[in-house]
mmCIF file of C-alpha atoms in Angstrom:
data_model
loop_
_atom_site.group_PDB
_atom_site.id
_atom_site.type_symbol
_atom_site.label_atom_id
_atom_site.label_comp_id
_atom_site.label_asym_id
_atom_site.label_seq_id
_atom_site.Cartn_x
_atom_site.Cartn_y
_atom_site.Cartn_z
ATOM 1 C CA UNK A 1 -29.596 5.629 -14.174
ATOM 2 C CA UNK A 2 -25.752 4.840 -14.241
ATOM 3 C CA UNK A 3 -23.829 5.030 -11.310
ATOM 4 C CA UNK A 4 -21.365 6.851 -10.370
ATOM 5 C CA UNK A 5 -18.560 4.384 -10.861
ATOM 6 C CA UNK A 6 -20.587 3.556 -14.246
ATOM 7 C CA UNK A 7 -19.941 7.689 -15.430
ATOM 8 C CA UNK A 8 -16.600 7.687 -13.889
ATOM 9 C CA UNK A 9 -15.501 4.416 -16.423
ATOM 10 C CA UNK A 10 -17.491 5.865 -19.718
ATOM 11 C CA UNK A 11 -15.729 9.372 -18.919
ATOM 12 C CA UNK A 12 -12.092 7.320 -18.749
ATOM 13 C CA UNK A 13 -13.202 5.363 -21.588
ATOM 14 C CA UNK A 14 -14.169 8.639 -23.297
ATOM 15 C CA UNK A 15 -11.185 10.040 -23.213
ATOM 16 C CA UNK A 16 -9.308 6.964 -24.573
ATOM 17 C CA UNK A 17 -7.776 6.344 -20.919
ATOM 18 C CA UNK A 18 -7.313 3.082 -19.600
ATOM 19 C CA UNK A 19 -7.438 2.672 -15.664
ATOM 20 C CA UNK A 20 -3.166 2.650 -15.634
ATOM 21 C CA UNK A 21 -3.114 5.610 -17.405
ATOM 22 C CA UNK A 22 -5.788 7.465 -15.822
ATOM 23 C CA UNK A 23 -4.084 6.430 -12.625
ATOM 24 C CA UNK A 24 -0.848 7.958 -13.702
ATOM 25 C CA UNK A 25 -2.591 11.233 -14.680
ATOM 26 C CA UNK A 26 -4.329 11.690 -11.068
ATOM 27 C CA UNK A 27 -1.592 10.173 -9.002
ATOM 28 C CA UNK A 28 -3.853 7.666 -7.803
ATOM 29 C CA UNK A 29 -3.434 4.085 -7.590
ATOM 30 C CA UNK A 30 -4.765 2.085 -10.544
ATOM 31 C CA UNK A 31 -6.565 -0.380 -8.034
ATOM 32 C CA UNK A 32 -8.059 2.363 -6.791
ATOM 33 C CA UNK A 33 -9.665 3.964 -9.575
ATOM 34 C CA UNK A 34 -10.699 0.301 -10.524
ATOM 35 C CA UNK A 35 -12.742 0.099 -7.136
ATOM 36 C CA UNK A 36 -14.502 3.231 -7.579
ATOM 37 C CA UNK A 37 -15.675 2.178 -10.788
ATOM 38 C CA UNK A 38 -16.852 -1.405 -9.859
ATOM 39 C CA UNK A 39 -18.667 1.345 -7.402
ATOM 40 C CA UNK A 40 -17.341 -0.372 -4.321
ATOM 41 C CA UNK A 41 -17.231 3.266 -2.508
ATOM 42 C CA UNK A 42 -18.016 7.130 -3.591
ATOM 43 C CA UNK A 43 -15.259 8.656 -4.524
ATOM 44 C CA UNK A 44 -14.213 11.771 -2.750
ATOM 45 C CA UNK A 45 -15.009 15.652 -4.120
ATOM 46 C CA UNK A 46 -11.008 16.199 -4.121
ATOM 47 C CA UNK A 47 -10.959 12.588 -6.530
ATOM 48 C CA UNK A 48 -13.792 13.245 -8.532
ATOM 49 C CA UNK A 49 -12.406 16.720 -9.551
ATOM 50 C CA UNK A 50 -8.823 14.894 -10.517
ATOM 51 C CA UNK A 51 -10.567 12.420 -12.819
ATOM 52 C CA UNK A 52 -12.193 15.391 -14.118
ATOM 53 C CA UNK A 53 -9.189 17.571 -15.152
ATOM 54 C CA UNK A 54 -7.710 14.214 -16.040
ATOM 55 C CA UNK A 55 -11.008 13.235 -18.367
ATOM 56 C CA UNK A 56 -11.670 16.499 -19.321
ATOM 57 C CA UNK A 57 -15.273 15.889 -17.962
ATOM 58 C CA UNK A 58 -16.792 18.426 -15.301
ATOM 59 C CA UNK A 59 -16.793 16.894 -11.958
ATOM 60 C CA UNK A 60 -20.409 18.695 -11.606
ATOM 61 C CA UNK A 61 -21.892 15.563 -14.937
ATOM 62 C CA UNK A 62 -19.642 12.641 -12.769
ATOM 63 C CA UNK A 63 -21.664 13.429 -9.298
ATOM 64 C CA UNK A 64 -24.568 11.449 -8.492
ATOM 65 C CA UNK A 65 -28.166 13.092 -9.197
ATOM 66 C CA UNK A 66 -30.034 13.840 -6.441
ATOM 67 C CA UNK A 67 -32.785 11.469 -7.268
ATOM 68 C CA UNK A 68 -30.358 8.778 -6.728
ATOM 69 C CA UNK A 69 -29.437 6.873 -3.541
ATOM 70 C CA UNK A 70 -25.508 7.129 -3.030
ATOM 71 C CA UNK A 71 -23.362 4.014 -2.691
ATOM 72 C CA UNK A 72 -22.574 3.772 0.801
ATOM 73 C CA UNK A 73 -18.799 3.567 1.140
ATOM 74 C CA UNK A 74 -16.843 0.298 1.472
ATOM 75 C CA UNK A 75 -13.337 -0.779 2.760
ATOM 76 C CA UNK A 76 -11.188 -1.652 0.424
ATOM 77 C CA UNK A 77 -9.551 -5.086 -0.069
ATOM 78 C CA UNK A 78 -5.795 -5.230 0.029
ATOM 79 C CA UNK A 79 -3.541 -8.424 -0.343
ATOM 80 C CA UNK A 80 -1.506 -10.064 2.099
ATOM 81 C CA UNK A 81 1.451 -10.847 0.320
ATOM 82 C CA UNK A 82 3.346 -14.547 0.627
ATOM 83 C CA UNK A 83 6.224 -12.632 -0.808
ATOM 84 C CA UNK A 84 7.624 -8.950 -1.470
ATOM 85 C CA UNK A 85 9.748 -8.889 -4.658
ATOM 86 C CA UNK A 86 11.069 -5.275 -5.302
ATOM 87 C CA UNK A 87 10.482 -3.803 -8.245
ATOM 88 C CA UNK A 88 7.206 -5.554 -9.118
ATOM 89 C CA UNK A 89 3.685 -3.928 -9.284
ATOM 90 C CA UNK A 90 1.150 -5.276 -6.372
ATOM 91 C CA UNK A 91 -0.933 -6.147 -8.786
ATOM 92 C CA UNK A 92 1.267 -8.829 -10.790
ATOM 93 C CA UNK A 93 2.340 -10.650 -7.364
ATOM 94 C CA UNK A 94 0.523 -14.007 -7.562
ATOM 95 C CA UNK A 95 1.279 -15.494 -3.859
ATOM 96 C CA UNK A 96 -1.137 -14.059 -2.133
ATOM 97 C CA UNK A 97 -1.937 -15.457 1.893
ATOM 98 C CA UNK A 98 -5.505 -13.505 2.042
ATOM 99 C CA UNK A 99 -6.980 -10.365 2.240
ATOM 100 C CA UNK A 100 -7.453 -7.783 4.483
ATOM 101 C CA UNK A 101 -9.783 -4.360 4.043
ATOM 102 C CA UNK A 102 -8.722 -0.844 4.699
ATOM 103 C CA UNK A 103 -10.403 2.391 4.757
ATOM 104 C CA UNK A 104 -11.447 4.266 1.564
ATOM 105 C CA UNK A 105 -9.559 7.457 2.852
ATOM 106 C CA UNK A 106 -6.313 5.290 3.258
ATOM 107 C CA UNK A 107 -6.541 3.510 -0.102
ATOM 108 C CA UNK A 108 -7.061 6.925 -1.685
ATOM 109 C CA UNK A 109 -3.674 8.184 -0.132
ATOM 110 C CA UNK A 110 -1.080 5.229 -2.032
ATOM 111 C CA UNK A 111 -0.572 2.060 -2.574
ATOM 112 C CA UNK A 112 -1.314 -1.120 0.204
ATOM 113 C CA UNK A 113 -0.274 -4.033 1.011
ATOM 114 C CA UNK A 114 -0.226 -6.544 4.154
ATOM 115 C CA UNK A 115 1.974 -8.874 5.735
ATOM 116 C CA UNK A 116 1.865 -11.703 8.388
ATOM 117 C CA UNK A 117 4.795 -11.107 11.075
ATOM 118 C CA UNK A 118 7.184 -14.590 11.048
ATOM 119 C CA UNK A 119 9.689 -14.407 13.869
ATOM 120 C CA UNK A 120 9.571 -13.153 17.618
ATOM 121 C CA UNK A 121 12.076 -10.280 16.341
ATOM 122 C CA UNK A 122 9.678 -7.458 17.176
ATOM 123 C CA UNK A 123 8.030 -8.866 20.187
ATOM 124 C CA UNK A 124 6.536 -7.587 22.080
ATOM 125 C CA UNK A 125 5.031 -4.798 19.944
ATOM 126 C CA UNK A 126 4.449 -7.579 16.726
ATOM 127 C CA UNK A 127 3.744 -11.113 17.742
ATOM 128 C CA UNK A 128 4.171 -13.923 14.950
ATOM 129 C CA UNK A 129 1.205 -13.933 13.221
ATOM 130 C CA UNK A 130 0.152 -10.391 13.213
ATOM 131 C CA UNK A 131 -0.912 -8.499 10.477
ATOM 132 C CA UNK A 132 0.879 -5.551 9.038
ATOM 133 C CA UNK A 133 -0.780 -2.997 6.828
ATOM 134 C CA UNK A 134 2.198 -1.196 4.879
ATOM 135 C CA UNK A 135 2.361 1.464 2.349
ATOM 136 C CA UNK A 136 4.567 0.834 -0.074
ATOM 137 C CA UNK A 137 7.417 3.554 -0.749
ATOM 138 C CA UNK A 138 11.061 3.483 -1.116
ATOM 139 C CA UNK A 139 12.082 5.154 1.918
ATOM 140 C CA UNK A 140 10.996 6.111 5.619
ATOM 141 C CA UNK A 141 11.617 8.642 8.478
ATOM 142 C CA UNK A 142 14.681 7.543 11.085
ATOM 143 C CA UNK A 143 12.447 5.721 13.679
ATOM 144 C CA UNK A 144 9.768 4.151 11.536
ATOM 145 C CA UNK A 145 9.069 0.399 11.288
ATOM 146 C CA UNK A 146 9.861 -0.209 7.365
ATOM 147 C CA UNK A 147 9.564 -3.511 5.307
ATOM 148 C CA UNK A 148 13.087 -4.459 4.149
ATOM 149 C CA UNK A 149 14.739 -6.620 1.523
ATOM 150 C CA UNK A 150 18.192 -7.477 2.169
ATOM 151 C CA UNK A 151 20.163 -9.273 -0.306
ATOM 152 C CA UNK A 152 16.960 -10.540 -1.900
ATOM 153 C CA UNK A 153 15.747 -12.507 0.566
ATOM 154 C CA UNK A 154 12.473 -12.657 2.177
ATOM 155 C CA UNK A 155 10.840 -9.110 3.321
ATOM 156 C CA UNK A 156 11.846 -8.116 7.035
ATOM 157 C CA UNK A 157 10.065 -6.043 9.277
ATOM 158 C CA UNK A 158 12.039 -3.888 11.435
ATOM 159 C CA UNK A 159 12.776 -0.156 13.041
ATOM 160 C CA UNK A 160 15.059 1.859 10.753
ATOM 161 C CA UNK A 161 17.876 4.053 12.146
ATOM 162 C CA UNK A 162 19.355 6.723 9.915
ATOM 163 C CA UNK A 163 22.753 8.676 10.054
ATOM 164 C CA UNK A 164 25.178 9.544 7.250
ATOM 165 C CA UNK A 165 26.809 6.528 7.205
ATOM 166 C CA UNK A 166 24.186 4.104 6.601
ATOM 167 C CA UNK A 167 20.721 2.479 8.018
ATOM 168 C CA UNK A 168 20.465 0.259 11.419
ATOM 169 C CA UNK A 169 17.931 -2.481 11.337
ATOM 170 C CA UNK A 170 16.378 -2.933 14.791
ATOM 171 C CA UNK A 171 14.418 -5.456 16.199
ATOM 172 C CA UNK A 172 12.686 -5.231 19.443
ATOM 173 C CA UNK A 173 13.615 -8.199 20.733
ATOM 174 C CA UNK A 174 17.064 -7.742 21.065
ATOM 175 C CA UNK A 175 18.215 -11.437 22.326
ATOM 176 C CA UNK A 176 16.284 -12.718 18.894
ATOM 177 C CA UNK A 177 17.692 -9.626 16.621
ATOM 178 C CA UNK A 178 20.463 -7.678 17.601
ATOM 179 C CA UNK A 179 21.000 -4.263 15.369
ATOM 180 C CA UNK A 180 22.061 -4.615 11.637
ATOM 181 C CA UNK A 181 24.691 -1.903 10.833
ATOM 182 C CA UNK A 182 24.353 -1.456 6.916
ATOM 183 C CA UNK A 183 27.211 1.233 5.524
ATOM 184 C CA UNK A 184 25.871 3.301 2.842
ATOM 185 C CA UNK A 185 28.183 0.978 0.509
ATOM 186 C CA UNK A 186 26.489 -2.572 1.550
ATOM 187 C CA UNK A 187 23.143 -0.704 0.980
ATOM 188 C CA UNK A 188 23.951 -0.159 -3.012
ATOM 189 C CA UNK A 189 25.939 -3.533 -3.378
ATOM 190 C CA UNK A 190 23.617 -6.600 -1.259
ATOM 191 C CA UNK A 191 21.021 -4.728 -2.021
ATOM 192 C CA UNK A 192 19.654 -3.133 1.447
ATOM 193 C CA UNK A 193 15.717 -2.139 -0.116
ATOM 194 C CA UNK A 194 13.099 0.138 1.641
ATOM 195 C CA UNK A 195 9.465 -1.694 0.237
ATOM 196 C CA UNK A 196 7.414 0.311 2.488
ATOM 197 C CA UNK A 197 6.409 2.202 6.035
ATOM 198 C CA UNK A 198 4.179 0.112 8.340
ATOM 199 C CA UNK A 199 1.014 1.944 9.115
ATOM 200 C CA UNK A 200 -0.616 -0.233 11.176
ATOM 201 C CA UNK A 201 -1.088 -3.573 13.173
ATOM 202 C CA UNK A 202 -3.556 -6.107 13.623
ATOM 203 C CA UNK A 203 -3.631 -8.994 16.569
ATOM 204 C CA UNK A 204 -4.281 -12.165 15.421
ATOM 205 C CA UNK A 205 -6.358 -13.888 18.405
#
């Protein structure tokens, strides 16, 4: 019998879909909808019936039978990223520093990425070498820890402070990274660029 990822792919295929534009139907991420039909982890009911509406299959013929043994799920792999260039998909970023693996839930929710802390600036919450798990969006909350591109350089990881007038980059260790003041101004013309919230740390021992 086919699998569920297996029904899932001939449904998209079907339909004349590839995985981008399936992805962009659903609102999922096109990595994701690749793992679930490589069958790396069951999809979720609240997935399945997107792909559905999107495939214009009934979720009821995409479900496994009951005869079959489900696919236990599986974390997801996500890259950790040499380098953060805005503007380019995940996917077509080619310096790559390893992998790390997130939960199905999370990957279903948007689009992942790691990086490996460089610096003592956020000590002593982030120690060099730590592992960031970051979802990539365009802006944050006042308070969060974002992944920021200033001026194109290399991706910084610091606590964002909003007000009218602008953004304030803080680092935790104050005597390494005293607050950046960026007016609203500097943040159209260097350009000061929101990649994405941090979600989540990992010690490196």
């Amino acid at each position: 019998m086919d699998s569920i990822g297996q029904r899932i792919k001939n449904a998209r295929k079907n339909a004349s879909l590839t995985q981008l534009e399936l992805a962009e139907k659903t609102k999922l991420s096109r990595s994701y909808i690749g793992d679930i039909e490589k069958d790396r982890y069951n999809p979720s009911v609240s997935t399945l019936e997107l792909i559905a509406a999107a495939t214009g299959v009934p979720a009821s013929k995409l479900l496994s039978t009951s005869g079959q043994t489900p696919t236990p799920p599986r974390g997801v792999r996500i890259p950790i990223l040499g380098k953060v260039v805005a503007g380019i998909p995940l996917e077509a970023i080619t310096d790559i520093d390893g992998w790390e693996e997130i939960s199905p839930k999370m990957a279903a929710s948007g689009e992942y990425f790691a990086l490996r802390i460089k610096g003592l600036s956020m000590e002593p919450k982030l120690h060099e070498g730590d592992i960031v798990i970051v979802k990539r969006q365009s802006d944050v909350e006042s308070g969060d820890t974002a992944i920021i591109l200033v001026d194109g350089e290399d991706a910084t990881v610091k606590q964002i402070k909003k007000n009218k007038e602008g953004i304030m980059l803080i680092g935790l260790n104050i005597d390494v990274y005293p607050p950046h003041f960026y007016t609203n101004r500097e943040i159209a013309d260097l350009p000061v660029q929101i990649i994405g919230k941090v979600v989540e740390s990992r010690h490196t021992w």
